[in-house]
Every structure is written in C-alpha cells, then in structure tokens.
Short mmCIF file of C-alpha atoms in Angstrom, two decimals:
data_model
loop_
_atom_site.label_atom_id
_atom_site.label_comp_id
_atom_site.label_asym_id
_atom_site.label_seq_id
_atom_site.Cartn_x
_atom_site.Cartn_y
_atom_site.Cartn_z
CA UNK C 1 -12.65 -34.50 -14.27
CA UNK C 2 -13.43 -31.09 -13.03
CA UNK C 3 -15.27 -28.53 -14.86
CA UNK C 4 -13.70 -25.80 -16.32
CA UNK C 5 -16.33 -23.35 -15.02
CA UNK C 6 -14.92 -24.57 -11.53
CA UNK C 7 -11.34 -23.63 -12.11
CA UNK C 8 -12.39 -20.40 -13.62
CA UNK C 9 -14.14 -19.26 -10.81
CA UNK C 10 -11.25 -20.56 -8.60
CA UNK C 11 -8.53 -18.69 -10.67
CA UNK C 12 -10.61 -15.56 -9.95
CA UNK C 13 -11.57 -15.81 -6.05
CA UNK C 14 -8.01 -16.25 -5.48
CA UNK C 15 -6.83 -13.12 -8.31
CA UNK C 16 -9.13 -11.09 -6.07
CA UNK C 17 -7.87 -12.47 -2.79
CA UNK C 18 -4.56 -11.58 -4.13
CA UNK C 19 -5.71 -7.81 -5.08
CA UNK C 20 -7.16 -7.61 -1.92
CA UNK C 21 -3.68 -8.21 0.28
CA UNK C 22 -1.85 -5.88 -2.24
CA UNK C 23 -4.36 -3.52 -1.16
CA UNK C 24 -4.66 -3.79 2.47
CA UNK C 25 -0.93 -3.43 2.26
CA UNK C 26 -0.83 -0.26 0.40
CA UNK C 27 -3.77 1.04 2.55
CA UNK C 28 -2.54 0.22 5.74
CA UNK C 29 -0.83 3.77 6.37
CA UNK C 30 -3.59 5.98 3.87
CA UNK C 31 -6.95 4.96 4.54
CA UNK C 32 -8.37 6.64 7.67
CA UNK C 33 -10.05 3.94 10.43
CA UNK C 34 -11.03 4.65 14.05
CA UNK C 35 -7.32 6.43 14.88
CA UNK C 36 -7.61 8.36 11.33
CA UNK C 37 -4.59 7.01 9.25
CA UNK C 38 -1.82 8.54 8.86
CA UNK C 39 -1.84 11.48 6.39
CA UNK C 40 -4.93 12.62 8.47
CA UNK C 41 -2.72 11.99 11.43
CA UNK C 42 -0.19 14.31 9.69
CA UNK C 43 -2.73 16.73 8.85
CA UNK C 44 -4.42 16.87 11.95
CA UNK C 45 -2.37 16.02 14.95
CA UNK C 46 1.33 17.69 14.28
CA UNK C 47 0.76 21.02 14.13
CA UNK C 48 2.13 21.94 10.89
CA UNK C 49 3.39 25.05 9.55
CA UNK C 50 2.24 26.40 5.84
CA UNK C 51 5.25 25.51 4.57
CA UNK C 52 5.37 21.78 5.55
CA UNK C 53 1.86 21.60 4.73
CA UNK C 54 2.85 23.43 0.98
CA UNK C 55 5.04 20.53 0.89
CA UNK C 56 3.10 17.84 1.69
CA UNK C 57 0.57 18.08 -0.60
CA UNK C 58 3.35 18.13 -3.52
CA UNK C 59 4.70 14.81 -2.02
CA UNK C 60 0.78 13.45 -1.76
CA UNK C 61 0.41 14.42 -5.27
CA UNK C 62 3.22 12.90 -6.70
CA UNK C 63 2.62 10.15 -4.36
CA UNK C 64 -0.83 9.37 -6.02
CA UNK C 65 0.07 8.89 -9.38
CA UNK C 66 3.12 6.31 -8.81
CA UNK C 67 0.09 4.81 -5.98
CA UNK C 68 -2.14 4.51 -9.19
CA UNK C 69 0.68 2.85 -11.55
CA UNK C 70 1.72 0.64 -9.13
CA UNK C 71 -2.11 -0.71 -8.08
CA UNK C 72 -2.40 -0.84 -12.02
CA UNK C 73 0.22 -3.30 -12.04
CA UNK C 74 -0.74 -5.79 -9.18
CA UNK C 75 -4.15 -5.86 -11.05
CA UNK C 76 -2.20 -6.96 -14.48
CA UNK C 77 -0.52 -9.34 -12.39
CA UNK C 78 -3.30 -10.56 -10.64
CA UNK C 79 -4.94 -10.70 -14.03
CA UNK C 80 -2.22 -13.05 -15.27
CA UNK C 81 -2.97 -15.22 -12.52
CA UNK C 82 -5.76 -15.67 -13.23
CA UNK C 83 -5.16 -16.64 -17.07
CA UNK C 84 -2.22 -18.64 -16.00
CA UNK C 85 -4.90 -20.68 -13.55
CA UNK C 86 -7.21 -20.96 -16.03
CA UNK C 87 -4.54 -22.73 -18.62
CA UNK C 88 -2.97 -24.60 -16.47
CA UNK C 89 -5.86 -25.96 -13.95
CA UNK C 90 -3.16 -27.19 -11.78
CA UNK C 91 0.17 -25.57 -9.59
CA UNK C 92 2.54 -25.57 -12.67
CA UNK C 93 5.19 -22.97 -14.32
CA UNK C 94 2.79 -20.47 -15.06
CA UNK C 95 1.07 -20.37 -12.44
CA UNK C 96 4.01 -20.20 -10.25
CA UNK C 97 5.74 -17.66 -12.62
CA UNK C 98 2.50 -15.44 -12.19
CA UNK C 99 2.24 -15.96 -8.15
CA UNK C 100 6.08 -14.44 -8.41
CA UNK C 101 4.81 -11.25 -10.95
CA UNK C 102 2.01 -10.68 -7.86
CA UNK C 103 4.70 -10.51 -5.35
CA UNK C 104 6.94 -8.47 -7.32
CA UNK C 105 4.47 -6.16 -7.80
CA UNK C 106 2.62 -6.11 -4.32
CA UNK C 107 6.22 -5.44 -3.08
CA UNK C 108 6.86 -2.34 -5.41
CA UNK C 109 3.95 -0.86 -4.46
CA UNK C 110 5.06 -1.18 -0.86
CA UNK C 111 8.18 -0.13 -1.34
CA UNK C 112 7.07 3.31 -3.01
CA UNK C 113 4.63 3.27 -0.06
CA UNK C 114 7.42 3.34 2.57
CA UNK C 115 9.60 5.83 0.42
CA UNK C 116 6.70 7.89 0.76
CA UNK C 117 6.39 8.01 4.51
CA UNK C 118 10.04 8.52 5.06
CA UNK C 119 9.41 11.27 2.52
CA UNK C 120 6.95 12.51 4.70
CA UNK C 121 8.88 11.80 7.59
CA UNK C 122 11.57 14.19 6.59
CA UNK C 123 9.51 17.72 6.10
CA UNK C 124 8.72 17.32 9.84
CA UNK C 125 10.42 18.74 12.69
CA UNK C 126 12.81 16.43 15.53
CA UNK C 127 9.65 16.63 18.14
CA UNK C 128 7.07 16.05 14.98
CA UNK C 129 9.15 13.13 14.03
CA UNK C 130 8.72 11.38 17.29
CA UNK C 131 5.43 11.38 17.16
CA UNK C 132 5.10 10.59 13.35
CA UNK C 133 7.11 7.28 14.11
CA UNK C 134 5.11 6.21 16.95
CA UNK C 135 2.34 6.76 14.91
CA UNK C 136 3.94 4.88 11.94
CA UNK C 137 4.59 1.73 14.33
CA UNK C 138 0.71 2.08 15.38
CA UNK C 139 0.09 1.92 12.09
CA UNK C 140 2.26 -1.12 11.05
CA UNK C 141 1.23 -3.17 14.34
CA UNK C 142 -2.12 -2.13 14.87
CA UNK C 143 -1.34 -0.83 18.32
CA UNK C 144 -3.97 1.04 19.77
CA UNK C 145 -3.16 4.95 20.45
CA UNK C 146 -1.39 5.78 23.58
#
C-alpha cells in the first residue's frame, strides 16, 4: 500500500503543474521576454496616437480584473484537483470530473485572453493591424522577429 503522504504530494505537484500551463497560456501574449510581449509591443512599436493609447489603457484595465477572476478560478480548480486526488488516490470520477473543471477554466481564461487582443486589435489602424497580427502569430508560434 502506498502512503498517503505520497499521494498528497502527488495530487499537489501535478495541481501546480496544472496552474502552471493555465498560466503560461494566459501569459503567452502579456508577459514581456526577449521580443517584449505584446502590450509592450503595442506600446512601443506602433506608433500610437493619444487617443488609441486613452483607449488602451481602459481595455488593459478592464482586462486585468476579468485576468484576475479568471486565474482565481483555475487555482479553485486546480485546488479541487488536488482534493479530488487526495480522496480518491487513484484515476476515478472525481478526479476526472476535476481534470474537466481545470480545462474549463484554463480555457475561459484563454478565451477572455483572445477577446482581449482582438479588442486591442480593433483601436488600431489598417497598417497598425498588420503589424499587430504578425506580431500576434510571433507570439502564438514563438517565431523569432522578422
């Protein structure tokens, strides 16, 4: 028989490995690397005018609080993983019922994510567009800059 210290610690390395892809997900197009992410692309590279930049920062604003909510939840969810490992010590309902609540919520918080780029997307001009979706596809692909 296995100890129950062993599945415990299981149930949590993989709750965090879980947390961890949600996030990686979600920070794919945000968090600045060595080609600056994408808001700092925004920021930086396309030239804006006051008035797109006025409006960006409402949509980053409102963008960070449903960001926050929706991390919130994949940690719940990864949290009931981890509970759901622990009772179960073994691939059964709950844990397969929790696995699903992760993936629900990893994919809400993408989806928001990608309704905020095209959100983004659409303050810019036709020529800043072009650029924002190559730099979008860099982003998704990890494609170095041209």
């Amino acid at each position: 028989m296995k100890s129950p210290k062993l599945h415990i610690v299981a149930a949590v390395l993989l709750a965090a490995l879980a947390g961890f892809l949600g996030a990686i997900a979600a920070e794919r197009w945000f968090v600045p690397d060595e080609s600056g992410g994408l808001h700092e692309f925004v920021h930086e590279q396309l030239d804006l005018t006051a008035q797109q930049e006025d409006r960006l920062d409402r949509l980053e604003e409102r963008f960070a609080i449903e960001n926050a909510q929706r991390e919130l939840a994949v940690r719940r969810a990864n949290a009931g993983l981890a509970a759901a490992m622990d009772s179960e010590h073994e691939y059964g309902p709950e844990v397969s019922a929790a696995i699903d609540e992760v993936h629900t919520s990893m994919g809400e918080l993408q989806k928001a994510t990608v309704r905020h780029v095209f959100a983004m997307r659409s303050i810019l001009e036709a020529d800043q567009q072009r650029q924002f979706d190559q730099q979008v596809a860099r982003s998704l692909t990890g494609s170095p800059p041209e």
